[in-house]
mmCIF file of C-alpha atoms and ligand atoms in Angstrom:
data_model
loop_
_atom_site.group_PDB
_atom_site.id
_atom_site.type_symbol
_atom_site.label_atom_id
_atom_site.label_comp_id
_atom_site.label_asym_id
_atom_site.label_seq_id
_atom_site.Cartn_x
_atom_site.Cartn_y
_atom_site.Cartn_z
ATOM 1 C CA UNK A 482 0.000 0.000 0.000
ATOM 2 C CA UNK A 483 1.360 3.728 -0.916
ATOM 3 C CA UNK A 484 1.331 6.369 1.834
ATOM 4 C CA UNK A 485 -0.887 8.127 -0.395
ATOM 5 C CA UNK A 486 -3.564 4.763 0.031
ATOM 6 C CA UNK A 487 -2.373 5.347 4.027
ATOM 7 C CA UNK A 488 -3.884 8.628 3.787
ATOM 8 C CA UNK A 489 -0.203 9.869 3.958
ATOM 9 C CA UNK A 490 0.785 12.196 1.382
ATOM 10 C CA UNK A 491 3.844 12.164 -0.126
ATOM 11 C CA UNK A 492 6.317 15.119 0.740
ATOM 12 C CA UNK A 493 6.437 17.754 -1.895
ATOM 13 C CA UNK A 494 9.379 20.345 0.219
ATOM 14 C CA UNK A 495 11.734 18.162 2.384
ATOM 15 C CA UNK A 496 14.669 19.770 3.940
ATOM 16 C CA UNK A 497 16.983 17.559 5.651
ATOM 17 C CA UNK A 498 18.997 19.766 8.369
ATOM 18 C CA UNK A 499 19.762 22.604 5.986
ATOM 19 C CA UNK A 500 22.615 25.105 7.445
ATOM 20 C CA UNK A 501 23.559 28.513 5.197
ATOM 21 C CA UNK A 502 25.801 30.402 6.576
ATOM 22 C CA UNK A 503 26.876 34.464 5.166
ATOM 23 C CA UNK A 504 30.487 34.852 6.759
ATOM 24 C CA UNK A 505 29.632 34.433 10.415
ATOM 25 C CA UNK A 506 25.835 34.523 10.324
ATOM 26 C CA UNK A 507 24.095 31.478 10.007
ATOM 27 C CA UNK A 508 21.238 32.307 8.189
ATOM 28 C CA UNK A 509 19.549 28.752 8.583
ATOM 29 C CA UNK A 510 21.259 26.829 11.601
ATOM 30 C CA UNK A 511 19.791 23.086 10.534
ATOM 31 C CA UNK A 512 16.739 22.934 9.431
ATOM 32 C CA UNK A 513 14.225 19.893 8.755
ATOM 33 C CA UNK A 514 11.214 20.353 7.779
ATOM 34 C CA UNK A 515 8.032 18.089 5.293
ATOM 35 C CA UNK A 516 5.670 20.016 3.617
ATOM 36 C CA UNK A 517 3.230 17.120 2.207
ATOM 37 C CA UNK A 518 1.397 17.414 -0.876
ATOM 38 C CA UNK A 519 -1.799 19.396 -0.876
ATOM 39 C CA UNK A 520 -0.506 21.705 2.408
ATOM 40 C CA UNK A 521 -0.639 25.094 2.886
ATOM 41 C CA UNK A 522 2.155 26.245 4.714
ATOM 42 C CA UNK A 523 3.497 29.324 6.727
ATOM 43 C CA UNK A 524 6.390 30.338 7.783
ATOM 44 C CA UNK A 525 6.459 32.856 10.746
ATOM 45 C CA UNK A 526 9.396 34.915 12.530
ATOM 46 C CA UNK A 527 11.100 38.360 13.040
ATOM 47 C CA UNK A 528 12.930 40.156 10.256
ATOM 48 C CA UNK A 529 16.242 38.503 9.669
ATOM 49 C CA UNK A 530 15.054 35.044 11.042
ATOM 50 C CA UNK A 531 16.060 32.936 7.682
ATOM 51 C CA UNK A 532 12.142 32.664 6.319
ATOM 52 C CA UNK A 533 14.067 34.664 2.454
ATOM 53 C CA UNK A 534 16.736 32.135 2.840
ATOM 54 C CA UNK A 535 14.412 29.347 3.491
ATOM 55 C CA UNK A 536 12.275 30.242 0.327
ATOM 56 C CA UNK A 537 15.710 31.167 -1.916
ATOM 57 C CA UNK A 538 16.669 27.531 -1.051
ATOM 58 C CA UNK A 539 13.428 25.408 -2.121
ATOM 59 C CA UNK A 540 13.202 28.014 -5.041
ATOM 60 C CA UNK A 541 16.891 26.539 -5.985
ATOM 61 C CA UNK A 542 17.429 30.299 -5.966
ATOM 62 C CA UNK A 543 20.804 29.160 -3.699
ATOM 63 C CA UNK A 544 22.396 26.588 -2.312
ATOM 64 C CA UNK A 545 22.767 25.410 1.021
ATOM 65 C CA UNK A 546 26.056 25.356 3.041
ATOM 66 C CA UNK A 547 25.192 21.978 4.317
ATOM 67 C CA UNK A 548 22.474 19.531 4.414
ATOM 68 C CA UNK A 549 19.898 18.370 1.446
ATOM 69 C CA UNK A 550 16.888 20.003 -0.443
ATOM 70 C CA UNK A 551 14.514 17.676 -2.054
ATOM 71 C CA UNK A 552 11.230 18.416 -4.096
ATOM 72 C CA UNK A 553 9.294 16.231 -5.588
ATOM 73 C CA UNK A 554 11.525 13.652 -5.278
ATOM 74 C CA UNK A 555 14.717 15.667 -6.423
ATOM 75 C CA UNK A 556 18.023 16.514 -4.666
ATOM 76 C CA UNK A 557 18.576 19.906 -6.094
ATOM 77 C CA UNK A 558 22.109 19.817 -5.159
ATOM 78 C CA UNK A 559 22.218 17.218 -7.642
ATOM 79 C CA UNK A 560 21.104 19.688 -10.471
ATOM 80 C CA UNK A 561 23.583 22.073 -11.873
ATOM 81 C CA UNK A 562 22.898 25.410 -13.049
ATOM 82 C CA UNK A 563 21.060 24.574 -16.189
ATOM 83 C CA UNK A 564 18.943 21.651 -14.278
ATOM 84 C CA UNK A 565 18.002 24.559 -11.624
ATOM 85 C CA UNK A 566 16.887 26.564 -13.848
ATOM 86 C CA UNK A 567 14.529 24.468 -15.822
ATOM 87 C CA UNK A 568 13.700 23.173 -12.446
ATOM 88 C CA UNK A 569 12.954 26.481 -11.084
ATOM 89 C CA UNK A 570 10.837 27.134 -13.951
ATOM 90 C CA UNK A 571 8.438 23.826 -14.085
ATOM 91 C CA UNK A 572 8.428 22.728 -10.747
ATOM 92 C CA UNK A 573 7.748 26.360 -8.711
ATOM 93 C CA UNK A 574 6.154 29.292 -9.110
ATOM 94 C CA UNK A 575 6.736 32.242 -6.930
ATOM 95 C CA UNK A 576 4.933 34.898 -6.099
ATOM 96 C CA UNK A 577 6.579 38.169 -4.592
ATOM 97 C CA UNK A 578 5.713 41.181 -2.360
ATOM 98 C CA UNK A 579 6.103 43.695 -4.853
ATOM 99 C CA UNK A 580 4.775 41.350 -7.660
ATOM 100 C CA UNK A 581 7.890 41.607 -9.841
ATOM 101 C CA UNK A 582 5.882 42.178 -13.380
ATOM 102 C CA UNK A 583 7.785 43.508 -16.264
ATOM 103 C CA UNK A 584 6.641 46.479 -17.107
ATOM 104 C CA UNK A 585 6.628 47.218 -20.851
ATOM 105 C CA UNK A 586 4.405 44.444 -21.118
ATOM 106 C CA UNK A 587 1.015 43.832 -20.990
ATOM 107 C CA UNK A 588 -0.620 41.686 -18.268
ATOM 108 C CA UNK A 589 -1.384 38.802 -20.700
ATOM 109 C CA UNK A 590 1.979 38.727 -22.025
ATOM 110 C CA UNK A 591 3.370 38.759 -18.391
ATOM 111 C CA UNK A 592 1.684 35.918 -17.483
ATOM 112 C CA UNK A 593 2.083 33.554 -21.170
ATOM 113 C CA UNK A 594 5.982 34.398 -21.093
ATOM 114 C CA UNK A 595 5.966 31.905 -18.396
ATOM 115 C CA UNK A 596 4.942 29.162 -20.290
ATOM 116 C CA UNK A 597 6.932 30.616 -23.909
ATOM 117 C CA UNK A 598 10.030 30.511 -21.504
ATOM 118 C CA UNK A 599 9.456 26.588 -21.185
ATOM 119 C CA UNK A 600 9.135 26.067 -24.976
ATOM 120 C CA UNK A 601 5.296 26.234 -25.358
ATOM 121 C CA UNK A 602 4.375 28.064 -28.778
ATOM 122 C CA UNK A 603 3.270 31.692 -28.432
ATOM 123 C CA UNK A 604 -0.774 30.578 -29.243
ATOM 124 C CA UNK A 605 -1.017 27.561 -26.520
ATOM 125 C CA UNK A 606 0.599 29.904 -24.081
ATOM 126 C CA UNK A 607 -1.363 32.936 -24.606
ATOM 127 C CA UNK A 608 -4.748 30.659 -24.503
ATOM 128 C CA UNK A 609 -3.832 29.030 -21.112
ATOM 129 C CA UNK A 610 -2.755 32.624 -19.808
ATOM 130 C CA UNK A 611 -6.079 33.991 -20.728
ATOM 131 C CA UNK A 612 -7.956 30.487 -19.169
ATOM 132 C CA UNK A 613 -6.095 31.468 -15.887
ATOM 133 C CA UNK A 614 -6.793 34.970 -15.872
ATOM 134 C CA UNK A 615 -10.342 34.383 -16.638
ATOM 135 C CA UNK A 616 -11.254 32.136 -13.466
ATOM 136 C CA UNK A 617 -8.689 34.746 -11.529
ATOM 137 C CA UNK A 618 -11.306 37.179 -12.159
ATOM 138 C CA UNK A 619 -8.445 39.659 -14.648
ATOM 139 C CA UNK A 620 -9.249 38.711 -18.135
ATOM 140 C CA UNK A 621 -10.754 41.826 -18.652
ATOM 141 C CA UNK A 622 -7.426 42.976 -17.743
ATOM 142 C CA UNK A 623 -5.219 41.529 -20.009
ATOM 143 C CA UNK A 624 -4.134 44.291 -22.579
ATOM 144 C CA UNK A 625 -3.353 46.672 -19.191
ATOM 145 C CA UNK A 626 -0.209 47.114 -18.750
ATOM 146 C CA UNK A 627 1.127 46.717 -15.007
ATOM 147 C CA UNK A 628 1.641 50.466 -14.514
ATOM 148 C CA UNK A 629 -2.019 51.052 -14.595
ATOM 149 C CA UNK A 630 -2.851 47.982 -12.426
ATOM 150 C CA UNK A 631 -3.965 48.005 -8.953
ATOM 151 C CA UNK A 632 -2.188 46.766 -6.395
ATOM 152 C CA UNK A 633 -4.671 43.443 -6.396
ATOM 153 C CA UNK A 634 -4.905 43.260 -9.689
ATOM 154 C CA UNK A 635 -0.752 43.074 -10.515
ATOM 155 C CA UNK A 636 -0.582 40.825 -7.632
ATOM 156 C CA UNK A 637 -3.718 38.135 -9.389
ATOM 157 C CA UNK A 638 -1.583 38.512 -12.645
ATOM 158 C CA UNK A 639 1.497 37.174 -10.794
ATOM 159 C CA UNK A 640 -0.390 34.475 -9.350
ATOM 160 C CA UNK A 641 -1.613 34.004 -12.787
ATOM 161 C CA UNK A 642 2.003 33.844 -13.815
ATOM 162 C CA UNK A 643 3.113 31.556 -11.277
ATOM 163 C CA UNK A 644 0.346 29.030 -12.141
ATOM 164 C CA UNK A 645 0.850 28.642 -15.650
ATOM 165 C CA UNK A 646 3.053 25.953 -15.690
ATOM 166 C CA UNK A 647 0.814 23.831 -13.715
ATOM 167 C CA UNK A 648 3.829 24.082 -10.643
ATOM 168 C CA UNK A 649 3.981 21.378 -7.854
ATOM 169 C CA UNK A 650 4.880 24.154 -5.175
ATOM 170 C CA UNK A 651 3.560 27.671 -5.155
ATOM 171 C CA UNK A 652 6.095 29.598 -2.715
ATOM 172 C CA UNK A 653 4.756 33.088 -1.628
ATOM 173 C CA UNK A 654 6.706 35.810 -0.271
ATOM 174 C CA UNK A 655 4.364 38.253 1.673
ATOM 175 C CA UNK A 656 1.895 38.154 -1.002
ATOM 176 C CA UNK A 657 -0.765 40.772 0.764
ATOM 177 C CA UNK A 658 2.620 42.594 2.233
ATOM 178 C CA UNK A 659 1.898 45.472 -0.329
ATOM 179 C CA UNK A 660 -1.913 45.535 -0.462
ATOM 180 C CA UNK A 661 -4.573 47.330 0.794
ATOM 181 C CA UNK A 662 -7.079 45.239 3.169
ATOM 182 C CA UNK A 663 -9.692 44.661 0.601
ATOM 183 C CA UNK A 664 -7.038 43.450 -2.119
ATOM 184 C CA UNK A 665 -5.394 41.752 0.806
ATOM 185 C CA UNK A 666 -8.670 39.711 1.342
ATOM 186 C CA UNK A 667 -9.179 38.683 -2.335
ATOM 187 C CA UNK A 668 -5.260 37.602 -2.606
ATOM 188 C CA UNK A 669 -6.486 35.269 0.254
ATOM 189 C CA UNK A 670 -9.203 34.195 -0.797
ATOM 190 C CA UNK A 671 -7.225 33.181 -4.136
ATOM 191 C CA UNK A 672 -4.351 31.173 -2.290
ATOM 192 C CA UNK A 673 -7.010 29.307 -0.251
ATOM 193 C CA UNK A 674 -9.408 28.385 -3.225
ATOM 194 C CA UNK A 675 -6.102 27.218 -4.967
ATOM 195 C CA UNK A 676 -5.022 25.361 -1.800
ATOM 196 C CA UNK A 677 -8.666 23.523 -1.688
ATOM 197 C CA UNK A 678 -8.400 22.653 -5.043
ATOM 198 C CA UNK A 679 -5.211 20.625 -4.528
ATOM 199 C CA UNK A 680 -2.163 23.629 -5.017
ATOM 200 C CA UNK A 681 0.833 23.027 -2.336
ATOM 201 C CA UNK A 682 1.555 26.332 -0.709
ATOM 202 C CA UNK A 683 4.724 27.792 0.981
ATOM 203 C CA UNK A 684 3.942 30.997 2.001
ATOM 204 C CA UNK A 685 6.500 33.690 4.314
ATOM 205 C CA UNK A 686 5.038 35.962 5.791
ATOM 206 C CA UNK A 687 4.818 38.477 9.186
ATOM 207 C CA UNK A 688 1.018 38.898 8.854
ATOM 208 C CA UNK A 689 -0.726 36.466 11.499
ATOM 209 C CA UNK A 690 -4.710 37.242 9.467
ATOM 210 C CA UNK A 691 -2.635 35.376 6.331
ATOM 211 C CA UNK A 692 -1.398 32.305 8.319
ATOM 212 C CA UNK A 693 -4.682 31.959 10.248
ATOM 213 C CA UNK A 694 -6.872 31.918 7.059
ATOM 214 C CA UNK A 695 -4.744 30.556 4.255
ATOM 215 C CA UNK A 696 -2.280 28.258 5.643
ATOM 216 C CA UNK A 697 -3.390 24.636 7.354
ATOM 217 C CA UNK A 698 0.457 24.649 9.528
ATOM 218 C CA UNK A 699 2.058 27.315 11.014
ATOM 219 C CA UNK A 700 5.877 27.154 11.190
ATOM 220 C CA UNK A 701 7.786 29.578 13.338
ATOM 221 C CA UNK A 702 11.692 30.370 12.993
ATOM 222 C CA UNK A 703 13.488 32.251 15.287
ATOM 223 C CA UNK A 704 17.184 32.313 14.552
ATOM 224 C CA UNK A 705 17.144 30.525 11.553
ATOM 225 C CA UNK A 706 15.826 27.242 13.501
ATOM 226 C CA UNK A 707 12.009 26.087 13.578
ATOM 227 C CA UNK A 708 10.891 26.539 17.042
ATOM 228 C CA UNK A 709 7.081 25.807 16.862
ATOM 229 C CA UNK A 710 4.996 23.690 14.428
ATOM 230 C CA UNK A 711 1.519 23.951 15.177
ATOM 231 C CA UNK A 712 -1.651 22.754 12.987
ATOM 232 C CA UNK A 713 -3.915 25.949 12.168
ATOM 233 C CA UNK A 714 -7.488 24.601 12.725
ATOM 234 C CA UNK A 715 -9.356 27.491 11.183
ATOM 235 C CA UNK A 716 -7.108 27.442 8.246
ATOM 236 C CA UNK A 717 -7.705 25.919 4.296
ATOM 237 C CA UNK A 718 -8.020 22.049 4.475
ATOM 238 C CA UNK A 719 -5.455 21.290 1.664
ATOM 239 C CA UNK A 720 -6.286 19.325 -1.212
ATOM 240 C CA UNK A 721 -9.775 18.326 -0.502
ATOM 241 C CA UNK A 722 -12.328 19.107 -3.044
ATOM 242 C CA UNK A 723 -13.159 22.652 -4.458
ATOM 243 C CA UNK A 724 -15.062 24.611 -2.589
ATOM 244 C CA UNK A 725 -18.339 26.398 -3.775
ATOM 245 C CA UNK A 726 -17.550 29.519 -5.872
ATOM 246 C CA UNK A 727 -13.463 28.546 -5.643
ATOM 247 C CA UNK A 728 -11.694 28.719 -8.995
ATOM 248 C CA UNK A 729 -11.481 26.077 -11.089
ATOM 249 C CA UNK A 730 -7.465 25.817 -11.755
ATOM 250 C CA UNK A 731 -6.441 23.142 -12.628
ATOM 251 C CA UNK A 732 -3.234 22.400 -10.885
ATOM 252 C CA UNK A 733 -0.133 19.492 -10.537
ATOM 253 C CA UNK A 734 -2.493 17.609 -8.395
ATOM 254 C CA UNK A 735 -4.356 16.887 -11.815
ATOM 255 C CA UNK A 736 -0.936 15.877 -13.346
HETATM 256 P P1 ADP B 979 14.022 37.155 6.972
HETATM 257 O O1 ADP B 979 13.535 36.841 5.594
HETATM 258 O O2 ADP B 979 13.400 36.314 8.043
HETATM 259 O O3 ADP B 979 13.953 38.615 7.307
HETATM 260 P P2 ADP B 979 16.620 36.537 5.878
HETATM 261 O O4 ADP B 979 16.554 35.137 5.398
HETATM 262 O O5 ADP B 979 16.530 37.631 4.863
HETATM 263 O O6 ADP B 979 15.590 36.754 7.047
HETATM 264 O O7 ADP B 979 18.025 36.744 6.641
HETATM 265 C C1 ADP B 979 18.516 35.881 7.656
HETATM 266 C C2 ADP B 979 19.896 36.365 8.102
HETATM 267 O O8 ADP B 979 20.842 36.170 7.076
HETATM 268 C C3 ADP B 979 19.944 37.841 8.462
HETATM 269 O O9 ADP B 979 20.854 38.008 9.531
HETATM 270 C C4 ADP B 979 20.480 38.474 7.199
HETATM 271 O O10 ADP B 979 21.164 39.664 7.485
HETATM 272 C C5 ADP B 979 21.434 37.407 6.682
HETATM 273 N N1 ADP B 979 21.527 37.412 5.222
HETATM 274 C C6 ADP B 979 20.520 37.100 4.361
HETATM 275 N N2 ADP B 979 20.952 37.172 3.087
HETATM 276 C C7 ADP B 979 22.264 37.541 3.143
HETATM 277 C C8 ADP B 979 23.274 37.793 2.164
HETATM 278 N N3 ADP B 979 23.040 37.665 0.846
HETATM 279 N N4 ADP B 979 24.495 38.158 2.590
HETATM 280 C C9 ADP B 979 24.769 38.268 3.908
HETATM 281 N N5 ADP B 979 23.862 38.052 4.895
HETATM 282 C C10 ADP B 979 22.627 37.698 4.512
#
Protein backbone atom coordinates (compact mmCIF):
# COMPACT_ATOMS: atom_id res chain seq x y z
CA UNK A 1 0.00 0.00 0.00
CA UNK A 2 1.36 3.73 -0.92
CA UNK A 3 1.33 6.37 1.83
CA UNK A 4 -0.89 8.13 -0.40
CA UNK A 5 -3.56 4.76 0.03
CA UNK A 6 -2.37 5.35 4.03
CA UNK A 7 -3.88 8.63 3.79
CA UNK A 8 -0.20 9.87 3.96
CA UNK A 9 0.78 12.20 1.38
CA UNK A 10 3.84 12.16 -0.13
CA UNK A 11 6.32 15.12 0.74
CA UNK A 12 6.44 17.75 -1.90
CA UNK A 13 9.38 20.34 0.22
CA UNK A 14 11.73 18.16 2.38
CA UNK A 15 14.67 19.77 3.94
CA UNK A 16 16.98 17.56 5.65
CA UNK A 17 19.00 19.77 8.37
CA UNK A 18 19.76 22.60 5.99
CA UNK A 19 22.62 25.11 7.44
CA UNK A 20 23.56 28.51 5.20
CA UNK A 21 25.80 30.40 6.58
CA UNK A 22 26.88 34.46 5.17
CA UNK A 23 30.49 34.85 6.76
CA UNK A 24 29.63 34.43 10.41
CA UNK A 25 25.84 34.52 10.32
CA UNK A 26 24.09 31.48 10.01
CA UNK A 27 21.24 32.31 8.19
CA UNK A 28 19.55 28.75 8.58
CA UNK A 29 21.26 26.83 11.60
CA UNK A 30 19.79 23.09 10.53
CA UNK A 31 16.74 22.93 9.43
CA UNK A 32 14.23 19.89 8.75
CA UNK A 33 11.21 20.35 7.78
CA UNK A 34 8.03 18.09 5.29
CA UNK A 35 5.67 20.02 3.62
CA UNK A 36 3.23 17.12 2.21
CA UNK A 37 1.40 17.41 -0.88
CA UNK A 38 -1.80 19.40 -0.88
CA UNK A 39 -0.51 21.71 2.41
CA UNK A 40 -0.64 25.09 2.89
CA UNK A 41 2.16 26.24 4.71
CA UNK A 42 3.50 29.32 6.73
CA UNK A 43 6.39 30.34 7.78
CA UNK A 44 6.46 32.86 10.75
CA UNK A 45 9.40 34.92 12.53
CA UNK A 46 11.10 38.36 13.04
CA UNK A 47 12.93 40.16 10.26
CA UNK A 48 16.24 38.50 9.67
CA UNK A 49 15.05 35.04 11.04
CA UNK A 50 16.06 32.94 7.68
CA UNK A 51 12.14 32.66 6.32
CA UNK A 52 14.07 34.66 2.45
CA UNK A 53 16.74 32.14 2.84
CA UNK A 54 14.41 29.35 3.49
CA UNK A 55 12.28 30.24 0.33
CA UNK A 56 15.71 31.17 -1.92
CA UNK A 57 16.67 27.53 -1.05
CA UNK A 58 13.43 25.41 -2.12
CA UNK A 59 13.20 28.01 -5.04
CA UNK A 60 16.89 26.54 -5.98
CA UNK A 61 17.43 30.30 -5.97
CA UNK A 62 20.80 29.16 -3.70
CA UNK A 63 22.40 26.59 -2.31
CA UNK A 64 22.77 25.41 1.02
CA UNK A 65 26.06 25.36 3.04
CA UNK A 66 25.19 21.98 4.32
CA UNK A 67 22.47 19.53 4.41
CA UNK A 68 19.90 18.37 1.45
CA UNK A 69 16.89 20.00 -0.44
CA UNK A 70 14.51 17.68 -2.05
CA UNK A 71 11.23 18.42 -4.10
CA UNK A 72 9.29 16.23 -5.59
CA UNK A 73 11.52 13.65 -5.28
CA UNK A 74 14.72 15.67 -6.42
CA UNK A 75 18.02 16.51 -4.67
CA UNK A 76 18.58 19.91 -6.09
CA UNK A 77 22.11 19.82 -5.16
CA UNK A 78 22.22 17.22 -7.64
CA UNK A 79 21.10 19.69 -10.47
CA UNK A 80 23.58 22.07 -11.87
CA UNK A 81 22.90 25.41 -13.05
CA UNK A 82 21.06 24.57 -16.19
CA UNK A 83 18.94 21.65 -14.28
CA UNK A 84 18.00 24.56 -11.62
CA UNK A 85 16.89 26.56 -13.85
CA UNK A 86 14.53 24.47 -15.82
CA UNK A 87 13.70 23.17 -12.45
CA UNK A 88 12.95 26.48 -11.08
CA UNK A 89 10.84 27.13 -13.95
CA UNK A 90 8.44 23.83 -14.09
CA UNK A 91 8.43 22.73 -10.75
CA UNK A 92 7.75 26.36 -8.71
CA UNK A 93 6.15 29.29 -9.11
CA UNK A 94 6.74 32.24 -6.93
CA UNK A 95 4.93 34.90 -6.10
CA UNK A 96 6.58 38.17 -4.59
CA UNK A 97 5.71 41.18 -2.36
CA UNK A 98 6.10 43.70 -4.85
CA UNK A 99 4.78 41.35 -7.66
CA UNK A 100 7.89 41.61 -9.84
CA UNK A 101 5.88 42.18 -13.38
CA UNK A 102 7.78 43.51 -16.26
CA UNK A 103 6.64 46.48 -17.11
CA UNK A 104 6.63 47.22 -20.85
CA UNK A 105 4.41 44.44 -21.12
CA UNK A 106 1.01 43.83 -20.99
CA UNK A 107 -0.62 41.69 -18.27
CA UNK A 108 -1.38 38.80 -20.70
CA UNK A 109 1.98 38.73 -22.02
CA UNK A 110 3.37 38.76 -18.39
CA UNK A 111 1.68 35.92 -17.48
CA UNK A 112 2.08 33.55 -21.17
CA UNK A 113 5.98 34.40 -21.09
CA UNK A 114 5.97 31.90 -18.40
CA UNK A 115 4.94 29.16 -20.29
CA UNK A 116 6.93 30.62 -23.91
CA UNK A 117 10.03 30.51 -21.50
CA UNK A 118 9.46 26.59 -21.19
CA UNK A 119 9.13 26.07 -24.98
CA UNK A 120 5.30 26.23 -25.36
CA UNK A 121 4.37 28.06 -28.78
CA UNK A 122 3.27 31.69 -28.43
CA UNK A 123 -0.77 30.58 -29.24
CA UNK A 124 -1.02 27.56 -26.52
CA UNK A 125 0.60 29.90 -24.08
CA UNK A 126 -1.36 32.94 -24.61
CA UNK A 127 -4.75 30.66 -24.50
CA UNK A 128 -3.83 29.03 -21.11
CA UNK A 129 -2.75 32.62 -19.81
CA UNK A 130 -6.08 33.99 -20.73
CA UNK A 131 -7.96 30.49 -19.17
CA UNK A 132 -6.10 31.47 -15.89
CA UNK A 133 -6.79 34.97 -15.87
CA UNK A 134 -10.34 34.38 -16.64
CA UNK A 135 -11.25 32.14 -13.47
CA UNK A 136 -8.69 34.75 -11.53
CA UNK A 137 -11.31 37.18 -12.16
CA UNK A 138 -8.45 39.66 -14.65
CA UNK A 139 -9.25 38.71 -18.13
CA UNK A 140 -10.75 41.83 -18.65
CA UNK A 141 -7.43 42.98 -17.74
CA UNK A 142 -5.22 41.53 -20.01
CA UNK A 143 -4.13 44.29 -22.58
CA UNK A 144 -3.35 46.67 -19.19
CA UNK A 145 -0.21 47.11 -18.75
CA UNK A 146 1.13 46.72 -15.01
CA UNK A 147 1.64 50.47 -14.51
CA UNK A 148 -2.02 51.05 -14.59
CA UNK A 149 -2.85 47.98 -12.43
CA UNK A 150 -3.96 48.01 -8.95
CA UNK A 151 -2.19 46.77 -6.40
CA UNK A 152 -4.67 43.44 -6.40
CA UNK A 153 -4.90 43.26 -9.69
CA UNK A 154 -0.75 43.07 -10.51
CA UNK A 155 -0.58 40.83 -7.63
CA UNK A 156 -3.72 38.13 -9.39
CA UNK A 157 -1.58 38.51 -12.65
CA UNK A 158 1.50 37.17 -10.79
CA UNK A 159 -0.39 34.47 -9.35
CA UNK A 160 -1.61 34.00 -12.79
CA UNK A 161 2.00 33.84 -13.81
CA UNK A 162 3.11 31.56 -11.28
CA UNK A 163 0.35 29.03 -12.14
CA UNK A 164 0.85 28.64 -15.65
CA UNK A 165 3.05 25.95 -15.69
CA UNK A 166 0.81 23.83 -13.72
CA UNK A 167 3.83 24.08 -10.64
CA UNK A 168 3.98 21.38 -7.85
CA UNK A 169 4.88 24.15 -5.17
CA UNK A 170 3.56 27.67 -5.16
CA UNK A 171 6.10 29.60 -2.71
CA UNK A 172 4.76 33.09 -1.63
CA UNK A 173 6.71 35.81 -0.27
CA UNK A 174 4.36 38.25 1.67
CA UNK A 175 1.90 38.15 -1.00
CA UNK A 176 -0.77 40.77 0.76
CA UNK A 177 2.62 42.59 2.23
CA UNK A 178 1.90 45.47 -0.33
CA UNK A 179 -1.91 45.53 -0.46
CA UNK A 180 -4.57 47.33 0.79
CA UNK A 181 -7.08 45.24 3.17
CA UNK A 182 -9.69 44.66 0.60
CA UNK A 183 -7.04 43.45 -2.12
CA UNK A 184 -5.39 41.75 0.81
CA UNK A 185 -8.67 39.71 1.34
CA UNK A 186 -9.18 38.68 -2.34
CA UNK A 187 -5.26 37.60 -2.61
CA UNK A 188 -6.49 35.27 0.25
CA UNK A 189 -9.20 34.20 -0.80
CA UNK A 190 -7.23 33.18 -4.14
CA UNK A 191 -4.35 31.17 -2.29
CA UNK A 192 -7.01 29.31 -0.25
CA UNK A 193 -9.41 28.38 -3.22
CA UNK A 194 -6.10 27.22 -4.97
CA UNK A 195 -5.02 25.36 -1.80
CA UNK A 196 -8.67 23.52 -1.69
CA UNK A 197 -8.40 22.65 -5.04
CA UNK A 198 -5.21 20.63 -4.53
CA UNK A 199 -2.16 23.63 -5.02
CA UNK A 200 0.83 23.03 -2.34
CA UNK A 201 1.55 26.33 -0.71
CA UNK A 202 4.72 27.79 0.98
CA UNK A 203 3.94 31.00 2.00
CA UNK A 204 6.50 33.69 4.31
CA UNK A 205 5.04 35.96 5.79
CA UNK A 206 4.82 38.48 9.19
CA UNK A 207 1.02 38.90 8.85
CA UNK A 208 -0.73 36.47 11.50
CA UNK A 209 -4.71 37.24 9.47
CA UNK A 210 -2.63 35.38 6.33
CA UNK A 211 -1.40 32.30 8.32
CA UNK A 212 -4.68 31.96 10.25
CA UNK A 213 -6.87 31.92 7.06
CA UNK A 214 -4.74 30.56 4.25
CA UNK A 215 -2.28 28.26 5.64
CA UNK A 216 -3.39 24.64 7.35
CA UNK A 217 0.46 24.65 9.53
CA UNK A 218 2.06 27.31 11.01
CA UNK A 219 5.88 27.15 11.19
CA UNK A 220 7.79 29.58 13.34
CA UNK A 221 11.69 30.37 12.99
CA UNK A 222 13.49 32.25 15.29
CA UNK A 223 17.18 32.31 14.55
CA UNK A 224 17.14 30.53 11.55
CA UNK A 225 15.83 27.24 13.50
CA UNK A 226 12.01 26.09 13.58
CA UNK A 227 10.89 26.54 17.04
CA UNK A 228 7.08 25.81 16.86
CA UNK A 229 5.00 23.69 14.43
CA UNK A 230 1.52 23.95 15.18
CA UNK A 231 -1.65 22.75 12.99
CA UNK A 232 -3.92 25.95 12.17
CA UNK A 233 -7.49 24.60 12.73
CA UNK A 234 -9.36 27.49 11.18
CA UNK A 235 -7.11 27.44 8.25
CA UNK A 236 -7.70 25.92 4.30
CA UNK A 237 -8.02 22.05 4.47
CA UNK A 238 -5.45 21.29 1.66
CA UNK A 239 -6.29 19.33 -1.21
CA UNK A 240 -9.78 18.33 -0.50
CA UNK A 241 -12.33 19.11 -3.04
CA UNK A 242 -13.16 22.65 -4.46
CA UNK A 243 -15.06 24.61 -2.59
CA UNK A 244 -18.34 26.40 -3.77
CA UNK A 245 -17.55 29.52 -5.87
CA UNK A 246 -13.46 28.55 -5.64
CA UNK A 247 -11.69 28.72 -8.99
CA UNK A 248 -11.48 26.08 -11.09
CA UNK A 249 -7.47 25.82 -11.76
CA UNK A 250 -6.44 23.14 -12.63
CA UNK A 251 -3.23 22.40 -10.88
CA UNK A 252 -0.13 19.49 -10.54
CA UNK A 253 -2.49 17.61 -8.40
CA UNK A 254 -4.36 16.89 -11.82
CA UNK A 255 -0.94 15.88 -13.35
P1 LIG B 1 14.02 37.16 6.97
O1 LIG B 1 13.53 36.84 5.59
O2 LIG B 1 13.40 36.31 8.04
O3 LIG B 1 13.95 38.62 7.31
P2 LIG B 1 16.62 36.54 5.88
O4 LIG B 1 16.55 35.14 5.40
O5 LIG B 1 16.53 37.63 4.86
O6 LIG B 1 15.59 36.75 7.05
O7 LIG B 1 18.02 36.74 6.64
C1 LIG B 1 18.52 35.88 7.66
C2 LIG B 1 19.90 36.36 8.10
O8 LIG B 1 20.84 36.17 7.08
C3 LIG B 1 19.94 37.84 8.46
O9 LIG B 1 20.85 38.01 9.53
C4 LIG B 1 20.48 38.47 7.20
O10 LIG B 1 21.16 39.66 7.49
C5 LIG B 1 21.43 37.41 6.68
N1 LIG B 1 21.53 37.41 5.22
C6 LIG B 1 20.52 37.10 4.36
N2 LIG B 1 20.95 37.17 3.09
C7 LIG B 1 22.26 37.54 3.14
C8 LIG B 1 23.27 37.79 2.16
N3 LIG B 1 23.04 37.67 0.85
N4 LIG B 1 24.50 38.16 2.59
C9 LIG B 1 24.77 38.27 3.91
N5 LIG B 1 23.86 38.05 4.90
C10 LIG B 1 22.63 37.70 4.51
Amino acid sequence: MTNDQEGVRPPVVRLDGVRKAYGETDALAGVSLEIRAGEAVAVMGPSGCGKSTLLNMVAGLDRPTSGTVTVNGQDLGELNETGLALYRRRQVGMVFQFFNLLDDLPALDNVALAAQLTGIPARQARRRALELMDELGIADRRNAYPAVLSGGERQRVAVARALMNRPALLLADEPTGALDSRSGEQVMDLLIDLNQIGQTLLMVTHDPLLASRCASRLVEFADGRVVRESAVTDGAEGGGAAAEGAVNVRTAADR
